[in-house]
Tab-separated table of C-alpha atoms in Angstrom:
chain	number	residue	atom	x	y	z
A	1	UNK	CA	-11.706	8.008	32.826
A	2	UNK	CA	-14.090	6.357	30.422
A	3	UNK	CA	-13.727	2.604	30.796
A	4	UNK	CA	-14.732	0.372	27.881
A	5	UNK	CA	-17.499	-2.152	28.251
A	6	UNK	CA	-16.924	-4.897	30.816
A	7	UNK	CA	-16.455	-7.699	28.298
A	8	UNK	CA	-14.022	-5.702	26.155
A	9	UNK	CA	-12.167	-4.401	29.202
A	10	UNK	CA	-11.565	-7.884	30.539
A	11	UNK	CA	-9.878	-8.868	27.279
A	12	UNK	CA	-7.233	-6.129	27.192
A	13	UNK	CA	-3.684	-7.327	27.883
A	14	UNK	CA	-0.363	-5.672	28.602
A	15	UNK	CA	2.805	-7.500	27.515
A	16	UNK	CA	6.119	-6.458	29.038
A	17	UNK	CA	9.125	-8.009	27.335
A	18	UNK	CA	12.451	-8.817	28.957
A	19	UNK	CA	15.633	-6.824	28.706
A	20	UNK	CA	17.463	-6.389	32.000
A	21	UNK	CA	17.989	-2.722	32.852
A	22	UNK	CA	16.290	-1.766	29.566
A	23	UNK	CA	12.999	-2.482	31.371
A	24	UNK	CA	13.288	0.985	32.942
A	25	UNK	CA	11.840	2.193	29.622
A	26	UNK	CA	8.619	0.292	30.379
A	27	UNK	CA	8.246	2.181	33.654
A	28	UNK	CA	8.571	5.424	31.714
A	29	UNK	CA	5.803	4.430	29.295
A	30	UNK	CA	3.544	3.583	32.240
A	31	UNK	CA	4.457	6.925	33.821
A	32	UNK	CA	3.350	8.625	30.602
A	33	UNK	CA	0.100	6.650	30.673
A	34	UNK	CA	-0.438	7.795	34.253
A	35	UNK	CA	-0.287	11.415	33.091
A	36	UNK	CA	-3.125	10.699	30.663
A	37	UNK	CA	-5.499	9.304	33.308
A	38	UNK	CA	-7.362	10.679	36.283
A	39	UNK	CA	-5.870	10.624	39.768
A	40	UNK	CA	-8.103	7.752	40.873
A	41	UNK	CA	-7.709	5.643	37.750
A	42	UNK	CA	-7.351	1.916	38.390
A	43	UNK	CA	-4.975	-0.315	36.464
A	44	UNK	CA	-6.537	-0.508	32.964
A	45	UNK	CA	-5.026	-3.930	32.149
A	46	UNK	CA	-6.983	-6.948	33.427
A	47	UNK	CA	-4.470	-9.318	31.765
A	48	UNK	CA	-0.778	-8.688	32.433
A	49	UNK	CA	2.096	-10.834	31.213
A	50	UNK	CA	5.829	-10.329	31.591
A	51	UNK	CA	9.165	-11.961	30.922
A	52	UNK	CA	12.487	-11.488	32.714
A	53	UNK	CA	12.747	-7.900	34.018
A	54	UNK	CA	9.389	-7.316	32.341
A	55	UNK	CA	7.940	-9.963	34.670
A	56	UNK	CA	9.098	-7.904	37.651
A	57	UNK	CA	7.352	-4.827	36.246
A	58	UNK	CA	4.266	-6.903	35.420
A	59	UNK	CA	3.855	-8.178	38.971
A	60	UNK	CA	4.649	-4.765	40.445
A	61	UNK	CA	1.760	-3.390	38.382
A	62	UNK	CA	-0.517	-6.288	39.314
A	63	UNK	CA	0.070	-5.818	43.049
A	64	UNK	CA	-1.355	-2.285	42.793
A	65	UNK	CA	-4.336	-2.980	40.535
A	66	UNK	CA	-6.585	-0.550	42.432
A	67	UNK	CA	-4.534	2.488	41.422
A	68	UNK	CA	-2.371	3.031	38.369
A	69	UNK	CA	-0.829	6.080	40.028
A	70	UNK	CA	0.193	4.108	43.118
A	71	UNK	CA	1.598	1.328	40.952
A	72	UNK	CA	3.725	3.705	38.886
A	73	UNK	CA	4.891	5.586	41.980
A	74	UNK	CA	6.059	2.335	43.568
A	75	UNK	CA	7.922	1.317	40.413
A	76	UNK	CA	9.548	4.728	40.054
A	77	UNK	CA	10.658	4.614	43.671
A	78	UNK	CA	12.806	1.575	42.815
A	79	UNK	CA	13.902	2.202	39.229
A	80	UNK	CA	14.713	5.913	39.623
A	81	UNK	CA	17.134	5.136	42.437
A	82	UNK	CA	18.593	1.906	41.076
A	83	UNK	CA	22.183	0.928	41.683
A	84	UNK	CA	23.909	-2.192	40.424
A	85	UNK	CA	24.394	-3.447	43.961
A	86	UNK	CA	20.592	-3.620	44.297
A	87	UNK	CA	20.668	-6.388	41.680
A	88	UNK	CA	24.040	-8.139	42.037
A	89	UNK	CA	27.140	-8.256	44.182
A	90	UNK	CA	29.437	-5.501	42.903
A	91	UNK	CA	31.989	-5.471	45.717
A	92	UNK	CA	35.400	-7.037	45.141
A	93	UNK	CA	34.929	-9.854	47.704
A	94	UNK	CA	31.608	-10.827	46.115
A	95	UNK	CA	32.854	-10.632	42.521
A	96	UNK	CA	36.063	-12.539	43.210
A	97	UNK	CA	34.344	-15.216	45.275
A	98	UNK	CA	31.790	-15.858	42.535
A	99	UNK	CA	34.494	-15.878	39.842
A	100	UNK	CA	36.552	-18.340	41.911
A	101	UNK	CA	33.601	-20.711	42.371
A	102	UNK	CA	32.677	-20.454	38.697
A	103	UNK	CA	36.236	-21.163	37.557
A	104	UNK	CA	36.717	-24.132	39.840
A	105	UNK	CA	33.437	-25.731	38.795
A	106	UNK	CA	33.350	-24.987	35.084
A	107	UNK	CA	37.044	-24.868	34.168
A	108	UNK	CA	38.665	-27.241	36.642
A	109	UNK	CA	35.740	-29.636	36.984
A	110	UNK	CA	35.517	-29.515	40.779
A	111	UNK	CA	32.139	-29.784	42.487
A	112	UNK	CA	30.710	-26.416	43.374
A	113	UNK	CA	26.963	-26.759	43.368
A	114	UNK	CA	24.924	-24.127	41.528
A	115	UNK	CA	27.827	-22.106	40.096
A	116	UNK	CA	26.902	-21.789	36.430
A	117	UNK	CA	26.624	-17.988	36.804
A	118	UNK	CA	29.271	-15.293	36.599
A	119	UNK	CA	27.393	-12.906	38.902
A	120	UNK	CA	25.657	-13.256	42.259
A	121	UNK	CA	22.150	-11.772	42.093
A	122	UNK	CA	21.159	-12.454	45.708
A	123	UNK	CA	20.643	-8.675	46.262
A	124	UNK	CA	17.819	-8.786	43.714
A	125	UNK	CA	16.056	-11.494	45.699
A	126	UNK	CA	16.308	-9.355	48.839
A	127	UNK	CA	15.012	-6.300	46.959
A	128	UNK	CA	11.991	-8.143	45.572
A	129	UNK	CA	11.244	-9.738	48.941
A	130	UNK	CA	11.082	-6.260	50.500
A	131	UNK	CA	8.961	-4.565	47.844
A	132	UNK	CA	6.665	-7.197	46.334
A	133	UNK	CA	3.328	-7.953	48.003
A	134	UNK	CA	2.325	-11.107	46.181
A	135	UNK	CA	-0.883	-11.508	48.193
A	136	UNK	CA	-2.225	-8.332	46.580
A	137	UNK	CA	-2.413	-10.149	43.242
A	138	UNK	CA	-5.091	-12.449	44.633
A	139	UNK	CA	-6.914	-9.455	46.104
A	140	UNK	CA	-7.018	-7.835	42.668
A	141	UNK	CA	-8.287	-11.063	41.106
A	142	UNK	CA	-10.991	-11.485	43.734
A	143	UNK	CA	-12.106	-7.868	43.307
A	144	UNK	CA	-12.384	-8.285	39.530
A	145	UNK	CA	-9.720	-5.701	38.742
A	146	UNK	CA	-7.536	-8.441	37.290
A	147	UNK	CA	-8.423	-11.425	35.144
A	148	UNK	CA	-5.033	-13.122	34.950
A	149	UNK	CA	-1.334	-12.448	35.513
A	150	UNK	CA	1.479	-14.463	33.931
A	151	UNK	CA	5.282	-14.684	34.030
A	152	UNK	CA	7.454	-16.844	31.791
A	153	UNK	CA	10.478	-18.961	32.761
A	154	UNK	CA	12.516	-21.491	30.819
A	155	UNK	CA	12.676	-25.092	32.059
A	156	UNK	CA	16.250	-26.199	31.327
A	157	UNK	CA	15.567	-29.924	31.768
A	158	UNK	CA	12.383	-30.107	29.697
A	159	UNK	CA	13.752	-27.495	27.250
A	160	UNK	CA	10.507	-25.538	27.079
A	161	UNK	CA	8.960	-22.220	28.031
A	162	UNK	CA	6.660	-22.414	31.034
A	163	UNK	CA	4.048	-19.700	31.487
A	164	UNK	CA	3.103	-19.590	35.156
A	165	UNK	CA	-0.214	-17.799	35.514
A	166	UNK	CA	-2.538	-16.855	38.346
A	167	UNK	CA	-6.218	-16.222	37.720
A	168	UNK	CA	-9.424	-16.008	39.710
A	169	UNK	CA	-11.417	-18.351	37.495
A	170	UNK	CA	-10.172	-21.639	36.153
A	171	UNK	CA	-8.340	-21.196	32.842
A	172	UNK	CA	-7.512	-24.427	31.065
A	173	UNK	CA	-3.739	-24.960	30.935
A	174	UNK	CA	-2.314	-25.217	27.445
A	175	UNK	CA	0.391	-27.309	25.875
A	176	UNK	CA	2.087	-26.424	22.618
A	177	UNK	CA	5.439	-27.280	21.052
A	178	UNK	CA	8.061	-26.381	23.713
A	179	UNK	CA	5.669	-24.173	25.690
A	180	UNK	CA	3.090	-24.904	28.362
A	181	UNK	CA	0.823	-22.946	30.662
A	182	UNK	CA	0.736	-23.794	34.372
A	183	UNK	CA	-1.823	-22.293	36.732
A	184	UNK	CA	-0.325	-21.514	40.136
A	185	UNK	CA	0.030	-18.890	42.833
A	186	UNK	CA	2.856	-16.589	41.768
A	187	UNK	CA	5.706	-15.881	44.159
A	188	UNK	CA	9.300	-14.788	44.544
A	189	UNK	CA	10.849	-17.897	42.984
A	190	UNK	CA	8.837	-17.413	39.789
A	191	UNK	CA	10.211	-13.879	39.428
A	192	UNK	CA	13.784	-14.875	40.183
A	193	UNK	CA	13.550	-17.724	37.666
A	194	UNK	CA	12.085	-15.499	34.946
A	195	UNK	CA	14.881	-12.926	35.409
A	196	UNK	CA	17.815	-15.387	35.624
A	197	UNK	CA	19.782	-14.334	32.510
A	198	UNK	CA	21.758	-17.399	31.340
A	199	UNK	CA	25.416	-17.532	32.398
A	200	UNK	CA	25.146	-14.166	34.153
A	201	UNK	CA	22.655	-15.099	36.913
A	202	UNK	CA	22.116	-18.527	38.513
A	203	UNK	CA	19.111	-20.713	37.588
A	204	UNK	CA	16.350	-21.232	40.152
A	205	UNK	CA	15.117	-24.583	41.450
A	206	UNK	CA	11.344	-24.636	41.197
A	207	UNK	CA	8.784	-27.425	40.904
A	208	UNK	CA	11.547	-30.062	40.891
A	209	UNK	CA	13.344	-28.528	37.918
A	210	UNK	CA	15.842	-25.763	37.165
A	211	UNK	CA	14.528	-22.605	35.526
A	212	UNK	CA	16.175	-19.629	33.853
A	213	UNK	CA	15.269	-16.460	32.020
A	214	UNK	CA	11.898	-16.725	30.325
A	215	UNK	CA	13.172	-15.099	27.135
A	216	UNK	CA	15.383	-18.121	26.374
A	217	UNK	CA	13.936	-19.904	23.330
A	218	UNK	CA	10.631	-18.121	23.838
A	219	UNK	CA	8.957	-18.877	20.537
A	220	UNK	CA	5.666	-17.017	21.020
A	221	UNK	CA	5.847	-14.121	23.515
A	222	UNK	CA	2.295	-13.028	22.659
A	223	UNK	CA	0.711	-16.439	23.176
A	224	UNK	CA	0.116	-16.363	26.960
A	225	UNK	CA	-2.005	-13.218	26.690
A	226	UNK	CA	-4.100	-14.828	23.951
A	227	UNK	CA	-4.480	-18.076	25.915
A	228	UNK	CA	-5.604	-16.015	28.906
A	229	UNK	CA	-8.401	-14.488	26.812
A	230	UNK	CA	-7.020	-11.247	25.348
A	231	UNK	CA	-8.339	-9.822	22.104
A	232	UNK	CA	-6.446	-6.516	22.387
A	233	UNK	CA	-2.780	-6.312	23.297
A	234	UNK	CA	-0.492	-3.441	24.208
A	235	UNK	CA	3.182	-4.400	23.897
A	236	UNK	CA	5.911	-2.288	25.467
A	237	UNK	CA	9.188	-3.256	23.837
A	238	UNK	CA	12.739	-2.365	24.801
A	239	UNK	CA	14.484	-1.960	21.444
A	240	UNK	CA	14.704	0.774	18.842
A	241	UNK	CA	12.747	-1.008	16.104
A	242	UNK	CA	13.896	1.157	13.191
A	243	UNK	CA	17.534	0.165	13.670
A	244	UNK	CA	19.143	-2.632	11.726
A	245	UNK	CA	21.943	-3.479	14.120
A	246	UNK	CA	24.150	-2.095	16.850
A	247	UNK	CA	24.078	1.648	16.332
A	248	UNK	CA	27.245	2.284	18.295
A	249	UNK	CA	29.482	0.142	16.051
A	250	UNK	CA	32.083	2.346	14.349
A	251	UNK	CA	32.275	1.950	10.600
A	252	UNK	CA	35.549	0.561	9.306
A	253	UNK	CA	37.354	2.302	6.493
A	254	UNK	CA	36.930	0.664	3.104
A	255	UNK	CA	40.584	-0.384	2.973
A	256	UNK	CA	40.750	-1.673	6.546
A	257	UNK	CA	39.816	-4.999	8.043
A	258	UNK	CA	37.480	-4.392	10.986
A	259	UNK	CA	38.624	-5.777	14.338
A	260	UNK	CA	37.097	-9.077	15.427
A	261	UNK	CA	34.039	-8.776	17.685
A	262	UNK	CA	34.708	-8.559	21.391
A	263	UNK	CA	33.099	-10.863	23.934
A	264	UNK	CA	30.766	-8.018	24.883
A	265	UNK	CA	29.673	-7.569	21.266
A	266	UNK	CA	28.975	-11.278	20.958
A	267	UNK	CA	27.089	-11.187	24.252
A	268	UNK	CA	25.066	-8.203	23.097
A	269	UNK	CA	23.983	-10.019	19.931
A	270	UNK	CA	23.084	-13.115	21.950
A	271	UNK	CA	20.981	-11.043	24.332
A	272	UNK	CA	19.283	-9.342	21.382
A	273	UNK	CA	18.385	-12.744	19.961
A	274	UNK	CA	17.103	-13.826	23.374
A	275	UNK	CA	15.078	-10.776	24.354
A	276	UNK	CA	14.089	-9.103	21.104
A	277	UNK	CA	14.046	-11.232	17.953
A	278	UNK	CA	11.284	-13.637	18.994
A	279	UNK	CA	8.966	-10.812	20.017
A	280	UNK	CA	9.379	-9.021	16.699
A	281	UNK	CA	8.874	-12.274	14.793
A	282	UNK	CA	5.733	-13.059	16.788
A	283	UNK	CA	4.337	-9.587	16.075
A	284	UNK	CA	4.903	-10.092	12.354
A	285	UNK	CA	3.158	-13.454	12.467
A	286	UNK	CA	0.192	-11.955	14.326
A	287	UNK	CA	-0.110	-9.260	11.663
A	288	UNK	CA	-0.293	-11.968	9.000
A	289	UNK	CA	-2.924	-13.900	10.969
A	290	UNK	CA	-4.982	-10.732	11.392
A	291	UNK	CA	-4.816	-10.211	7.631
A	292	UNK	CA	-6.031	-13.760	7.014
A	293	UNK	CA	-8.783	-13.417	9.622
A	294	UNK	CA	-10.097	-10.214	8.041
A	295	UNK	CA	-10.169	-11.706	4.541
A	296	UNK	CA	-11.811	-14.898	5.794
A	297	UNK	CA	-14.539	-12.810	7.414
A	298	UNK	CA	-15.148	-10.940	4.167
A	299	UNK	CA	-15.473	-14.243	2.321
A	300	UNK	CA	-17.871	-15.590	4.943
A	301	UNK	CA	-15.540	-18.474	5.836
A	302	UNK	CA	-15.013	-19.674	9.396
A	303	UNK	CA	-11.332	-20.514	9.672
A	304	UNK	CA	-11.179	-20.375	13.454
A	305	UNK	CA	-8.930	-17.310	13.302
A	306	UNK	CA	-9.819	-14.272	15.384
A	307	UNK	CA	-8.566	-10.750	14.966
A	308	UNK	CA	-6.367	-9.406	17.764
A	309	UNK	CA	-5.782	-5.659	17.941
A	310	UNK	CA	-2.157	-4.844	18.748
A	311	UNK	CA	-0.391	-1.626	19.659
A	312	UNK	CA	3.366	-1.487	20.159
A	313	UNK	CA	5.312	1.226	21.950
A	314	UNK	CA	9.075	0.932	21.663
A	315	UNK	CA	12.035	3.288	22.170
A	316	UNK	CA	12.380	6.135	19.697
A	317	UNK	CA	16.125	6.222	20.377
A	318	UNK	CA	18.685	3.379	20.416
A	319	UNK	CA	19.289	2.313	24.014
A	320	UNK	CA	22.853	1.149	23.403
A	321	UNK	CA	23.837	4.724	22.543
A	322	UNK	CA	22.303	5.936	25.801
A	323	UNK	CA	24.102	3.193	27.719
A	324	UNK	CA	27.438	4.215	26.185
A	325	UNK	CA	27.024	7.710	27.614
A	326	UNK	CA	26.586	6.301	31.120
A	327	UNK	CA	29.112	3.473	31.135
A	328	UNK	CA	31.247	5.220	33.770
A	329	UNK	CA	28.323	5.010	36.192
A	330	UNK	CA	29.123	1.332	36.761
A	331	UNK	CA	30.767	0.620	40.133
A	332	UNK	CA	34.549	0.590	39.814
A	333	UNK	CA	34.891	-3.086	40.744
A	334	UNK	CA	32.219	-4.211	38.266
A	335	UNK	CA	33.648	-1.940	35.566
A	336	UNK	CA	37.071	-3.522	35.958
A	337	UNK	CA	35.502	-6.992	36.147
A	338	UNK	CA	33.773	-6.437	32.768
A	339	UNK	CA	36.629	-4.527	31.152
A	340	UNK	CA	38.249	-7.550	29.540
A	341	UNK	CA	35.037	-8.440	27.715
A	342	UNK	CA	34.880	-5.003	26.089
A	343	UNK	CA	31.589	-4.112	27.806
A	344	UNK	CA	32.972	-0.823	29.114
A	345	UNK	CA	33.932	0.372	25.632
A	346	UNK	CA	31.532	2.019	23.190
A	347	UNK	CA	31.607	-1.059	20.961
A	348	UNK	CA	30.300	-3.156	23.878
A	349	UNK	CA	27.397	-0.906	24.767
A	350	UNK	CA	24.816	-3.413	23.497
A	351	UNK	CA	25.684	-5.749	26.367
A	352	UNK	CA	26.031	-2.847	28.773
A	353	UNK	CA	22.531	-1.623	27.927
A	354	UNK	CA	21.141	-4.787	29.564
A	355	UNK	CA	23.348	-4.676	32.690
A	356	UNK	CA	23.596	-0.982	33.546
A	357	UNK	CA	21.364	-0.902	36.618
A	358	UNK	CA	22.372	2.643	37.535
A	359	UNK	CA	20.065	5.577	38.231
A	360	UNK	CA	21.655	7.846	35.618
A	361	UNK	CA	20.888	5.391	32.821
A	362	UNK	CA	17.551	4.179	34.163
A	363	UNK	CA	16.215	7.722	34.607
A	364	UNK	CA	17.082	8.620	31.032
A	365	UNK	CA	15.204	5.517	29.841
A	366	UNK	CA	12.257	6.401	32.072
A	367	UNK	CA	12.106	9.889	30.607
A	368	UNK	CA	12.382	8.487	27.064
A	369	UNK	CA	9.504	6.095	27.736
A	370	UNK	CA	7.377	8.892	29.170
A	371	UNK	CA	8.021	11.083	26.111
A	372	UNK	CA	7.289	8.242	23.705
A	373	UNK	CA	3.985	7.489	25.446
A	374	UNK	CA	2.895	11.130	25.448
A	375	UNK	CA	3.904	11.495	21.787
A	376	UNK	CA	1.308	8.834	21.010
A	377	UNK	CA	-1.203	9.985	23.581
A	378	UNK	CA	-4.212	10.050	21.253
A	379	UNK	CA	-3.487	6.596	19.822
A	380	UNK	CA	-2.857	5.215	23.299
A	381	UNK	CA	-6.086	6.602	24.761
A	382	UNK	CA	-8.133	5.410	21.797
A	383	UNK	CA	-6.639	1.934	21.980
A	384	UNK	CA	-7.202	1.614	25.737
A	385	UNK	CA	-10.609	3.255	25.676
A	386	UNK	CA	-9.538	6.081	27.973
A	387	UNK	CA	-10.818	9.616	28.151
A	388	UNK	CA	-7.677	11.710	28.013
A	389	UNK	CA	-7.075	14.233	30.773
A	390	UNK	CA	-4.656	17.147	30.553
A	391	UNK	CA	-1.133	15.748	30.895
A	392	UNK	CA	0.834	17.197	33.777
A	393	UNK	CA	4.368	18.357	33.668
């Protein structure tokens, strides 16, 4: 593998967006990248940032910075065998108990503590505690394989995005409108907070405040990588960018009034706005800033803008359609629990595409991500400064 110069290499960032079970696609893209590198290739990304499920993938990659192959193998070992009960309680006692607590607190007004969530994600905490080796992040920083690692969570009380980052050298914390950077040692609570999807999973108490999913009101998903020193950014998204809406929605006849949206359809649109819209808007804004920076340079003016190279890899197929094919893979109790919302019907597959933590669905996303990465192998190697090796089967 032909690494770029040290200065350039240390300014390359990987951004992994949020998206629940859709994040299996990111693992597939990394698996494709692994096929393009030598067996002993280290992690090529000195700056890694992630949000929600993307934060979990980001830290999994950062804990194996010495070997990209080992990192991908460890991620595949989890994602390829995923079941919903690895993430949340799916048994009837667990579902009913959580629904009872939620109803008593939020509908009847009785005191129930932290019961603002419909689902109990304590299995996810146990899974991460078993598999994550947070001390290895510091080892990678000390060895110079990493420059900085960041995860984002939303502070409900301060109503702002908080980018928790760990770095070897001191990086000045930043403060912008409704977003701040906080240097710290990353741990399990940061991951659980970043992945706490509002209403579905409970918020996490951290640093004397309550935190939830980092994608909530995240105005500038690219900003932490830039604050941490990146001048080249690879973004792995989790949405089919050429679509203009839910692809699984049946078209109504011209003389018929379409049925009102189900709760699952509404939830799917809300999750799209949380996980996807801000990232796409931020990418468009960065393109405009790059245009201004290039023209300012031609005119010899110093505007303070700097060009940031960006490459985006996103699904070539709509993930809601894939989720609809696998909706029966949900555990029976969870399927019945979600039935009333419409999530188990084709029209509710947008919401399902975020919650379907089942191996059948995740493996299809992994394979899609691998194919998409290999389809752009030349562009990917050129952007990362890698010497391409023969891709294996």
